[in-house]
Coordinates of C-alpha atoms in Angstrom, one line a residue:
X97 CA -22.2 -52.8 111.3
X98 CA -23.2 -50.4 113.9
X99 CA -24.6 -47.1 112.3
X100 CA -23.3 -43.7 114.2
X101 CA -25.4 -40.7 114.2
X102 CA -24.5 -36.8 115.2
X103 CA -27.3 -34.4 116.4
X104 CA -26.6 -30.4 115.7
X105 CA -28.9 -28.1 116.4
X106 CA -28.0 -24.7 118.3
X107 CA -30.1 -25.5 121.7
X108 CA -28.9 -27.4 124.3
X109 CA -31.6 -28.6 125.4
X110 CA -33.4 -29.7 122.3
X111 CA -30.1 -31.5 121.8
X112 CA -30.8 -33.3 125.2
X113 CA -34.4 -33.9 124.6
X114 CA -33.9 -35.5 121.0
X115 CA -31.5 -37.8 123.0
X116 CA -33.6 -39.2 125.1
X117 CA -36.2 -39.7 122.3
X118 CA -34.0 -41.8 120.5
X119 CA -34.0 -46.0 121.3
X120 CA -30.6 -46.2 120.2
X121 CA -29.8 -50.0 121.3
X122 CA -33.1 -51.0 119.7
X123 CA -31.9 -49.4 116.2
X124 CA -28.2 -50.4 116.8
X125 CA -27.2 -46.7 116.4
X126 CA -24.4 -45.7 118.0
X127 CA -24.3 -41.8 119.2
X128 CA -20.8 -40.0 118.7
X129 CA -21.5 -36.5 119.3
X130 CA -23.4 -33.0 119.2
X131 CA -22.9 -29.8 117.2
X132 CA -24.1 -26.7 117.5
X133 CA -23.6 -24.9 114.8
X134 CA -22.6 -25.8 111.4
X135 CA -18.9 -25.2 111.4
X136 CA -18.6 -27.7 113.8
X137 CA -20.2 -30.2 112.0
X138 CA -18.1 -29.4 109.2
X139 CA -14.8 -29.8 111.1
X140 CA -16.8 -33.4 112.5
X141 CA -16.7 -34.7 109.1
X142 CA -13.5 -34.0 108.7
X143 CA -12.4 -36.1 111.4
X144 CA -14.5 -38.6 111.2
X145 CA -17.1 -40.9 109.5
X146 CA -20.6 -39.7 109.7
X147 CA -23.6 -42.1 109.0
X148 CA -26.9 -39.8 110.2
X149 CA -27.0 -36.4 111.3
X150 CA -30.0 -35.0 113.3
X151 CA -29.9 -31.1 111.4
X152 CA -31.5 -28.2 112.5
X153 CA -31.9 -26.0 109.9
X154 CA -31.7 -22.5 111.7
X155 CA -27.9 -22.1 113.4
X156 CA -25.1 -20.1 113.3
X157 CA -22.0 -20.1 111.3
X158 CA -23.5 -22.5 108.4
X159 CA -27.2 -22.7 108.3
X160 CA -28.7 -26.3 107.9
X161 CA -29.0 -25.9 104.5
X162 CA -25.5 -24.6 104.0
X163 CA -24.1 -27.8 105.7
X164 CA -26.3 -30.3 103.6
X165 CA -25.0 -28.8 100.6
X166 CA -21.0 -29.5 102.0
X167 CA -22.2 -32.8 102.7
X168 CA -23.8 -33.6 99.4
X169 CA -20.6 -32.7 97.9
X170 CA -18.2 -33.9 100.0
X171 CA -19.3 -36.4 102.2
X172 CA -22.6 -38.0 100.3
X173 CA -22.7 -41.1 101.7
X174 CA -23.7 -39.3 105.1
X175 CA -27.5 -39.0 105.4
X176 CA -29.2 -35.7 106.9
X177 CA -32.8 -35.9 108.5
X178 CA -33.3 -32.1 109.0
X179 CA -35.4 -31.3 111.9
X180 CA -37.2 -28.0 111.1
X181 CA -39.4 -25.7 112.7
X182 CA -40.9 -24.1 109.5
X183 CA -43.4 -26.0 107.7
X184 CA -42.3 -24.3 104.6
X185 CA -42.2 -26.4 101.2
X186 CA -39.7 -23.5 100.2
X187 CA -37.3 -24.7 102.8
X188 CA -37.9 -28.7 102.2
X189 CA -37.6 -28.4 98.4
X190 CA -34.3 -26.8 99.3
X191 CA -32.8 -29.1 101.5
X192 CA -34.3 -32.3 99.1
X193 CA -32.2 -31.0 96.5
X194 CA -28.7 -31.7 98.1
X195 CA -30.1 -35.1 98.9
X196 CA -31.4 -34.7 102.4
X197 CA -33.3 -38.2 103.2
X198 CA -36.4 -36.8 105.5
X199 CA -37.7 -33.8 106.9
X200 CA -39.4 -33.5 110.0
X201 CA -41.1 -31.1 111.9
X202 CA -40.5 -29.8 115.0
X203 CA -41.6 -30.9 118.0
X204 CA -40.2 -34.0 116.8
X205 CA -43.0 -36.8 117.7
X206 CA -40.9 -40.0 119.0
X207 CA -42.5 -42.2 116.7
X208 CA -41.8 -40.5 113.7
X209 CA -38.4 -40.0 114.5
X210 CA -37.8 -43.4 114.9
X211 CA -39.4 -44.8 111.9
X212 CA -37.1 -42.2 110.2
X213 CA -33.9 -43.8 111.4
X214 CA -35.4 -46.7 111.2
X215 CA -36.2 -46.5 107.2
X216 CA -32.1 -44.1 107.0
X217 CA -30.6 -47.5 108.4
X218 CA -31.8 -49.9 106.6
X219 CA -30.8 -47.5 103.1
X220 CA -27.6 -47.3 104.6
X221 CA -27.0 -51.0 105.3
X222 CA -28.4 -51.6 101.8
X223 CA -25.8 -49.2 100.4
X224 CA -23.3 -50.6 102.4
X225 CA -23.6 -54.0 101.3
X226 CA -24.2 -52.9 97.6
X227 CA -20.9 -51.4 97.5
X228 CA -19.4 -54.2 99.1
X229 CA -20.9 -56.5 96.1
X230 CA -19.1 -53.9 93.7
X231 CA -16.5 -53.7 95.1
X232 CA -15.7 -58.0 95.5
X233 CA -17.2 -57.6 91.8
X234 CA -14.2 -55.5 90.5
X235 CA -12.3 -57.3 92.4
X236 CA -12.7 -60.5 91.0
X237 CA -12.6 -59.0 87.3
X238 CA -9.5 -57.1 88.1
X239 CA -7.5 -59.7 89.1
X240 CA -8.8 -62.1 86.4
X241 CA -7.2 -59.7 84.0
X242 CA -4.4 -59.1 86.2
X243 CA -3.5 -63.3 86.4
X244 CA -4.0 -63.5 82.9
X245 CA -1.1 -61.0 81.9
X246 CA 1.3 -62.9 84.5
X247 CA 0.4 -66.5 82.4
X248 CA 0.6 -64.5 79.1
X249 CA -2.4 -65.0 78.0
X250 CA -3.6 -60.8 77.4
X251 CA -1.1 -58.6 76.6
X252 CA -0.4 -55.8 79.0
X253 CA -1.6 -52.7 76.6
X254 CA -5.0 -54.4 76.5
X255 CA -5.2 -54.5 80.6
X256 CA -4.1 -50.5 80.5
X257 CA -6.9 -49.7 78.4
X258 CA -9.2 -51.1 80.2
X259 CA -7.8 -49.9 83.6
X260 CA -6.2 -46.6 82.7
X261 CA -4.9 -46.1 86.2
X262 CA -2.3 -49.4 85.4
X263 CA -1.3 -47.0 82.4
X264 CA 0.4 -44.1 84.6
X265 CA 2.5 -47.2 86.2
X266 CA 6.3 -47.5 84.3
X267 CA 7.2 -50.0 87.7
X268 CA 5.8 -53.3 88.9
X269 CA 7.0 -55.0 92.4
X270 CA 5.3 -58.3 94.1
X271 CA 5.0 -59.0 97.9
X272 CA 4.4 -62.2 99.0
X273 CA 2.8 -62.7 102.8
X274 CA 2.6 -65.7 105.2
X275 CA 0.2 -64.7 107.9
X276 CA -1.1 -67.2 111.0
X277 CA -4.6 -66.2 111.2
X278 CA -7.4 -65.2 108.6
X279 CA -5.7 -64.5 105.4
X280 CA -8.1 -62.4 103.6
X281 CA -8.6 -60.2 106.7
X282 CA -4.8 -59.5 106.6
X283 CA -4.9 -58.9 102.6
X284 CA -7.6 -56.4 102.7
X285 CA -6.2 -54.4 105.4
X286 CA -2.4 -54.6 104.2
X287 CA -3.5 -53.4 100.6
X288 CA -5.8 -50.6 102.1
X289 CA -3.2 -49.2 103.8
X290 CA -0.9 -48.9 100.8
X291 CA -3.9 -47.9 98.9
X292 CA -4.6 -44.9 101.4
X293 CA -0.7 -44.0 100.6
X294 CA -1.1 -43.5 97.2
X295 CA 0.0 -46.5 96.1
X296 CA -2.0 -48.6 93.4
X297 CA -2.2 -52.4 94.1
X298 CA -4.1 -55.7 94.5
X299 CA -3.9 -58.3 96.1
X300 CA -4.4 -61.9 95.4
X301 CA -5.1 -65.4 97.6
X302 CA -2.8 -68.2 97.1
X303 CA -3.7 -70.4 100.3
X304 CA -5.3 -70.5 103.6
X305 CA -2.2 -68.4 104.9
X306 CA -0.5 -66.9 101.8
X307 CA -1.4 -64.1 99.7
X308 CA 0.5 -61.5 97.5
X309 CA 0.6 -57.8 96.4
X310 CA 1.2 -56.9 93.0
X311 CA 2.1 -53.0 92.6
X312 CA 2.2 -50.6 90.2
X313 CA 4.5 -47.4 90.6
X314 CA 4.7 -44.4 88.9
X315 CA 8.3 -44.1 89.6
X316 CA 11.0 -46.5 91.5
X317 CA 10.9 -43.9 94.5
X318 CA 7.7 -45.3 95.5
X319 CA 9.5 -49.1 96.1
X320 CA 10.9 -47.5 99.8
X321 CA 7.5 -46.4 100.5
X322 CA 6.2 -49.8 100.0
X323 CA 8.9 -51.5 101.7
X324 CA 8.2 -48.9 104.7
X325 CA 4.6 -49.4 105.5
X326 CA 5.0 -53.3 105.2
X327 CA 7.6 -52.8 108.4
X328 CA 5.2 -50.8 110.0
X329 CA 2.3 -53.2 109.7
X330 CA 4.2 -56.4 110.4
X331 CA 4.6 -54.6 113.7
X332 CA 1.7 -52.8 114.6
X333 CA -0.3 -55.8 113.9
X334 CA -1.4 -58.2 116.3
X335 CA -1.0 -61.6 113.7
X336 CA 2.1 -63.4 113.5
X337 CA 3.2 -62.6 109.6
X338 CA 5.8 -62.7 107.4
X339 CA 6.4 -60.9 104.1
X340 CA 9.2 -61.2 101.3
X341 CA 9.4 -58.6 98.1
X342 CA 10.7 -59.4 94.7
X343 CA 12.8 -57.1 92.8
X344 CA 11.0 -53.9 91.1
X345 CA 11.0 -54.3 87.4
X346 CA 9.7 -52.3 84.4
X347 CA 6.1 -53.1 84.1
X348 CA 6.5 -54.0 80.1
X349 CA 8.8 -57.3 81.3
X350 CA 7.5 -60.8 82.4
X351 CA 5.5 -60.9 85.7
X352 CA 5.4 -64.5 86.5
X353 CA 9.5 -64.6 87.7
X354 CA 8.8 -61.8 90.0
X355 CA 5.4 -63.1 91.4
X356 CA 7.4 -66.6 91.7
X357 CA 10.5 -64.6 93.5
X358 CA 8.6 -63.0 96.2
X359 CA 6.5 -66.2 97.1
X360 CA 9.5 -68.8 97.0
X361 CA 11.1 -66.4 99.6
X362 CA 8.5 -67.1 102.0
X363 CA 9.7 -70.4 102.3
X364 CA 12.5 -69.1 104.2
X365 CA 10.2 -68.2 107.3
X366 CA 11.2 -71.6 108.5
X367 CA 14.8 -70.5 109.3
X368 CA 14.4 -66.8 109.3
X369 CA 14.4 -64.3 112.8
X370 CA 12.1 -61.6 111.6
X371 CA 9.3 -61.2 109.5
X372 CA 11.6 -60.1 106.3
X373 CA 12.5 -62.7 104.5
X374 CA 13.6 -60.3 101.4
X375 CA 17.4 -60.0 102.4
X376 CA 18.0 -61.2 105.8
X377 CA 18.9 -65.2 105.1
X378 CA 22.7 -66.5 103.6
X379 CA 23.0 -70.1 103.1
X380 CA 24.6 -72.2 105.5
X381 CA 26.4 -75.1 104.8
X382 CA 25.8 -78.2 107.2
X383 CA 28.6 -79.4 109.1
X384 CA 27.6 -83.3 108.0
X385 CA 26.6 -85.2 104.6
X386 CA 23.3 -84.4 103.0
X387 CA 21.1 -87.5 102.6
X388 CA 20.2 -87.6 98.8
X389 CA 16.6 -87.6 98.2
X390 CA 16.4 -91.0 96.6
X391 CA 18.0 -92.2 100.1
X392 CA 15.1 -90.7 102.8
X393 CA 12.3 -92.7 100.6
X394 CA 14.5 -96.1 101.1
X395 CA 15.1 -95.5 104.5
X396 CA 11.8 -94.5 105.1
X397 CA 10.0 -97.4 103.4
X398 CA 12.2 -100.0 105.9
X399 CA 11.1 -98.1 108.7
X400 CA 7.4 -98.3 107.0
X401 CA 7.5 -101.7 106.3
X402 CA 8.4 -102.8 110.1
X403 CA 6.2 -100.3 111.5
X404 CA 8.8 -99.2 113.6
X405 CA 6.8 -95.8 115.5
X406 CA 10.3 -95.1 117.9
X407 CA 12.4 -95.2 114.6
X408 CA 10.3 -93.2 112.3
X409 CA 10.3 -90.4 115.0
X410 CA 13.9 -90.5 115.0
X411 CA 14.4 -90.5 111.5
X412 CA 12.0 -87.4 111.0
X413 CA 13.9 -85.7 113.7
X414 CA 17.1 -86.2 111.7
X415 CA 15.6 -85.0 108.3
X416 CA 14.6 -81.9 110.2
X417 CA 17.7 -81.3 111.5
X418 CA 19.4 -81.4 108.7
X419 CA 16.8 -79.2 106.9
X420 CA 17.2 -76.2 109.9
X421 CA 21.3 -76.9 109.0
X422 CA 20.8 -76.2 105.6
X423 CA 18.5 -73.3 105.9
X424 CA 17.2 -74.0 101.9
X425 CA 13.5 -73.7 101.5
X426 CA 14.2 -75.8 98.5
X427 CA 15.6 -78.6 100.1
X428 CA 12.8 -78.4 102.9
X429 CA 10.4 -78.9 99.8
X430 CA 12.0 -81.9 98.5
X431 CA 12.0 -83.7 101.8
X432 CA 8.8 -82.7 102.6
X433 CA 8.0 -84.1 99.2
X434 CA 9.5 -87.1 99.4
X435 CA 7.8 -88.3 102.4
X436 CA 4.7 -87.8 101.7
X437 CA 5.5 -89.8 97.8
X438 CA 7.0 -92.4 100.0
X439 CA 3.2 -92.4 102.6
X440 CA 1.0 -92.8 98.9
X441 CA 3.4 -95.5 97.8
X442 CA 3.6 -97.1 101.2
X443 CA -0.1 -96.5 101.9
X444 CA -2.1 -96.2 98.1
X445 CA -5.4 -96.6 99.7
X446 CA -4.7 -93.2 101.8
X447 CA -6.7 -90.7 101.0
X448 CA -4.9 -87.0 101.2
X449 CA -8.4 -85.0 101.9
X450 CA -9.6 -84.1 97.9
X451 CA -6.1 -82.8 97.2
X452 CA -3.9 -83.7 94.5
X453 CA -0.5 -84.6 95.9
X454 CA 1.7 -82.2 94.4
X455 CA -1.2 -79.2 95.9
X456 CA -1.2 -81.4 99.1
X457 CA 2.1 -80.9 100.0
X458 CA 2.0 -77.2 98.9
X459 CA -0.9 -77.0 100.9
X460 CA 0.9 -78.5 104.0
X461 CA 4.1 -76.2 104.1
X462 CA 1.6 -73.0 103.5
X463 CA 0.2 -73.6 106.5
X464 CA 3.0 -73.9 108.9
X465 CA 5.8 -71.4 110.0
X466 CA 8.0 -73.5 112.6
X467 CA 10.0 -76.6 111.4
X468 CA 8.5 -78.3 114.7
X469 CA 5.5 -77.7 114.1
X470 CA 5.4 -79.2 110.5
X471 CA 7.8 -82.1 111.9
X472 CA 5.4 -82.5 113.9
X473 CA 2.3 -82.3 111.5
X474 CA 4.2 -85.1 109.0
X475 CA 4.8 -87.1 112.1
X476 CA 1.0 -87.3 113.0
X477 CA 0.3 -88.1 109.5
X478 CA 2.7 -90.7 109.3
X479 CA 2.0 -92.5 112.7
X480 CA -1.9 -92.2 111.2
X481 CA -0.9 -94.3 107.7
X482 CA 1.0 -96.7 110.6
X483 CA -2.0 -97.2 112.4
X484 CA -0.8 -95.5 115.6
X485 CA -1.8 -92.0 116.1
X486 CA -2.5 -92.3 119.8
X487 CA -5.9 -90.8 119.6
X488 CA -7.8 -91.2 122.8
X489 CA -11.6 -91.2 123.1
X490 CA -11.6 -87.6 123.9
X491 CA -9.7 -86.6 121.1
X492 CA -12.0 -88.4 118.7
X493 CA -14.9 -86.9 120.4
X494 CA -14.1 -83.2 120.6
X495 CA -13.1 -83.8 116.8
X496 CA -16.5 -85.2 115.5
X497 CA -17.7 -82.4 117.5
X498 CA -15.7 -80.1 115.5
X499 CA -16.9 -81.7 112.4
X500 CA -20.3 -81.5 112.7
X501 CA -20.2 -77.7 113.5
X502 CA -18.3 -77.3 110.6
X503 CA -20.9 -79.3 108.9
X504 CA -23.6 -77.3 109.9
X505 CA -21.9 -73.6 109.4
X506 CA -19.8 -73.8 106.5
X507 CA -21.7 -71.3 104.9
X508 CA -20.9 -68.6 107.2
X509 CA -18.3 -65.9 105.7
X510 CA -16.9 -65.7 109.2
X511 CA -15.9 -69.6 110.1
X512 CA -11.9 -69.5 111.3
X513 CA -10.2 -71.6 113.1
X514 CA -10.3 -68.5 115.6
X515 CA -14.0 -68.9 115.6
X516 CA -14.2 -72.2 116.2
X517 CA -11.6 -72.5 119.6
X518 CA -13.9 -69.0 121.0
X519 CA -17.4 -71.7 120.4
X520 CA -15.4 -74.3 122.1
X521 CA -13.2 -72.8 124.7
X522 CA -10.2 -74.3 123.7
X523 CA -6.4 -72.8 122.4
X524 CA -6.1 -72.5 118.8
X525 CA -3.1 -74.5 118.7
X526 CA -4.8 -77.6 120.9
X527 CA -7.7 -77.8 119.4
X528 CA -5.8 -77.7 116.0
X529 CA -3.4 -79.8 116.9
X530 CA -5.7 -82.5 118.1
X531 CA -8.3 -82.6 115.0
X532 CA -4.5 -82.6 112.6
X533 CA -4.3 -85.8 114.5
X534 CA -7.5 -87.4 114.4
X535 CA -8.3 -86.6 110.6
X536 CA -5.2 -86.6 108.8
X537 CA -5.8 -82.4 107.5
X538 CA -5.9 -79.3 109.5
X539 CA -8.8 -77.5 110.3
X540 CA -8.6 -74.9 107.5
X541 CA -7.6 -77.5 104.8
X542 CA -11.0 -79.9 106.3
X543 CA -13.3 -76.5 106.3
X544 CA -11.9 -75.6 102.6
X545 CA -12.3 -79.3 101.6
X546 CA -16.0 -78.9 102.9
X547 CA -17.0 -75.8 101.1
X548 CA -15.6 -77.0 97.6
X549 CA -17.4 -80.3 97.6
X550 CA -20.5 -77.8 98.5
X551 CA -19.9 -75.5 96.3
X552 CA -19.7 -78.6 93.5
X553 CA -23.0 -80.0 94.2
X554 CA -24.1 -76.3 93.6
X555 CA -22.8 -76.3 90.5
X556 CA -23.9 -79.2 89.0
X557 CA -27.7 -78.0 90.0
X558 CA -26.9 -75.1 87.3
X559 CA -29.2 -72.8 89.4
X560 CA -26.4 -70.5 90.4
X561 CA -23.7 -68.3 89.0
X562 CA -19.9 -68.7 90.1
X563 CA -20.1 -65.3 92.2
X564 CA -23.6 -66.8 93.9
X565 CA -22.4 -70.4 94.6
X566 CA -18.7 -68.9 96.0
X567 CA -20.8 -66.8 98.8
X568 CA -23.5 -69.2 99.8
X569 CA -20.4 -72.0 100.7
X570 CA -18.8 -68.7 102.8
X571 CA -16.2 -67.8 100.6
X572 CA -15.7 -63.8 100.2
X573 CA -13.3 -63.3 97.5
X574 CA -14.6 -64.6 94.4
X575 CA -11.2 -64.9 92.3
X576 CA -9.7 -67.1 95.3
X577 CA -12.6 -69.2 95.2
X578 CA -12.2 -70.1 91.3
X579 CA -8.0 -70.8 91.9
X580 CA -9.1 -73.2 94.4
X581 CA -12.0 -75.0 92.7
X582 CA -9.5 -75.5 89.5
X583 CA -6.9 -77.0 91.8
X584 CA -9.1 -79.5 93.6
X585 CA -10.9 -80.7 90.3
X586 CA -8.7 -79.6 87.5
X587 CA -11.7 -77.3 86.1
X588 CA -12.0 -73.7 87.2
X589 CA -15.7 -73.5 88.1
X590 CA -17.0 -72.0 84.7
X591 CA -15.8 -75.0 83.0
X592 CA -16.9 -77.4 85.2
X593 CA -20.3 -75.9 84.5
X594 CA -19.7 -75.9 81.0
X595 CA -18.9 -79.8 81.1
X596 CA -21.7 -80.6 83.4
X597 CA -24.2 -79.0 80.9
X598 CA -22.8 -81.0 77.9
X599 CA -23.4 -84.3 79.6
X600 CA -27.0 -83.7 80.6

């Protein structure tokens, strides 16, 4: 994070002169403007962030010591190195009492003032990623609480007392999202902007590509509000999403029908025009017979059983046809279920990448938002279990390639599949496509896979606290971290701890 920094004193040319004393590539600093006189660094702050600012203490308007006061109790994560040309203890007793982080003496010797921003950006990174730690901290304990009222396990007058802010809310609402690229990017910066609207919420990971809000309004007024900004950041925003809203309810009934409302709707992205699933589909009826379920896993097995590659790819194109005639994310579910039961019975010794297979074929129709593209991801696995997936040496190449980077860098909070085609110079969708292919799992399934079985081995050393292990494998959000480990191993990661220690 690049530190800015604002220099007011009344002279111009001192202004220039302190410029030009300044290395500001070497400290990373970035300079955003000059003052002089206090008002306008006042109406600065107002507009902006502030990280340093250069203060004389002698201007008009607001003296120096008039504006480090304002800023001490307005803006007090800003620091002020006052620049001074009074040696007077008077003066730096003053300004050390609204917090000022050094005084120096003018003329300003170069050195000193850059061992002074030096020393103010290291505090302020320090700060920064202290608050950051707080903040994934309450995070993680919020939405404990918060999951364990929707399962019914805490009652909801014991979450209000211990977050009295729930306890002005007489309205809940959930919002489920689908979003192509980095999920926990899109969370944070959906949920901030409700948050900077006045609204209370949190949000919550479900997948590589899904996540949900869960609101709590004063009043049912605020539901249009909601509703609003959601519009207004599916299309401002440069990520492919789609969102879906439950119903609002009074916050004393069950959360868990609501929670499951809003994230079955996503399902109908596959048949949908727009990113609002709430309202927008009415079910179609197909203008031929349905096959019943029990039917695809018969046909399928024949075509299995004689390895017949030209026939499987018609029968998947059927099935899919049939499921963008129906336009029922259910029904998608079940087929999409039923092949994948039929490739484990076909194929036992298959191995679906450290998933279960219920959670695998969640994890597959998360990821996707075009019925070609997961025809077309089913296909690849299929004609894998067949022995058949066309890969050619290049393929296999770029994808141990792939691998081994994401071997080496797991770790790294930033990893994405975004990442990973800038390194290698290739389109997203290629370079996905191609490792789908060659491995039998998508890249963010293969890069989750990795980090768990880390972040086991961690574990089972019982050096390391859950919060500790989930950010040295590169996860961010602590809470997400924990709903994954307990659906890859059946434990979350407190219990597996727990187990491990009782059979040393």
């Amino acid at each position: 994070m690049t530190t800015n920094l604002v220099i007011a004193d009344d002279e111009y040319f001192i202004r220039q002169k302190i410029k030009k004393l300044i290395p500001f590539e070497e400290l990373d600093i970035e300079f955003i403007g000059e003052c002089e006189n206090g008002s306008e660094v006042i109406e600065l702050l107002s507009k902006c962030r502030i990280d340093i600012i250069l203060l004389d203490i002698r201007m008009p308007k607001f003296s120096g010591i008039e504006v480090a006061k304002y800023v001490f109790e307005h803006h007090s994560d800003s620091k002020i190195i006052i620049l001074s040309g009074f040696n007077d203890f008077e003066y730096a007793r003053t300004t050390f009492r609204y917090g000022v982080f050094d005084y120096l003496l003018k003329p300003v010797e170069p050195d000193a003032l850059t061992a002074a921003l030096k020393t103010c950006v290291q505090k302020i990174t320090l700060e920064a990623e202290q608050k950051e730690q707080l903040a994934k901290y309450y995070h993680y304990r919020k939405c404990m609480k918060l999951s364990d009222v929707l399962r019914g396990s805490l009652e909801l007058n014991s979450l209000q007392h211990q977050y009295p802010e729930i306890r002005q809310a007489e309205y809940s609402l959930f919002e489920g999202v689908y979003t192509v690229m980095e999920c926990e990017t899109t969370a944070k910066e959906l949920a901030a902007l409700y948050q900077e609207q006045g609204v209370d919420c949190e949000y919550f990971i479900e997948s590589e590509h899904i996540f949900y809000i869960q609101f709590f309004l004063r009043d049912d007024t605020l539901e249009a509000l909601c509703r609003y900004l959601c519009k207004k950041f599916a299309k401002d925003t440069n990520t492919r999403c789609y969102f879906a809203f439950s119903s609002i309810f009074p916050i004393e009934e069950k959360w868990e029908p609501h929670q499951k409302e809003a994230l079955f709707l996503l399902g109908d992205r596959y048949f949908g025009s727009g990113p609002d699933l709430t309202k927008q589909l009415m079910v179609a009826q197909p203008p031929q017979p349905i096959p019943e379920i029990s039917d695809i896993r018969h046909s399928l097995l024949l075509i299995l059983n004689t390895n017949d590659i030209s026939g499987f790819k018609k029968y998947l194109e059927h099935l899919f046809h049939i499921i963008g005639e129906r336009k029922s994310c259910h029904y998608l579910n079940l087929v999409v279920a039923e092949i994948l039961l039929t490739f484990s019975i076909r194929y036992p010794d298959s191995k679906l990448t450290g998933y279960r297979l219920h959670d695998y074929i969640n994890a597959i129709i998360a990821e996707d938002y075009l019925l070609e593209e997961l025809k077309n991801t089913i296909c690849s696995y299929g004609l894998k279990y067949m022995d058949n997936a066309g890969a050619i040496p290049s393929d296999l190449m770029l994808s141990k390639k792939i691998t081994a980077y994401i071997q080496e860098h797991f770790t790294e909070h930033d990893l994405s599949v975004t990442k990973l085609g800038l390194i290698f110079q290739l389109n997203v969708s290629y370079m996905g496509s191609v490792f789908k292919k060659t491995n039998g799992q998508s890249l963010l399934q293969y890069i989750t896979f990795v980090r768990m079985e880390a972040s086991r081995k961690l574990l089972m050393s019982n050096q390391y606290k859950v919060g500790e292990v989930a950010e040295k494998v590169g996860f961010t959000d602590v809470f997400y971290y924990s709903k994954r480990f307990k659906k890859m191993y059946g434990y979350s990661p407190k219990d597996f701890i727990s187990l491990n220690n009782q059979s040393l």
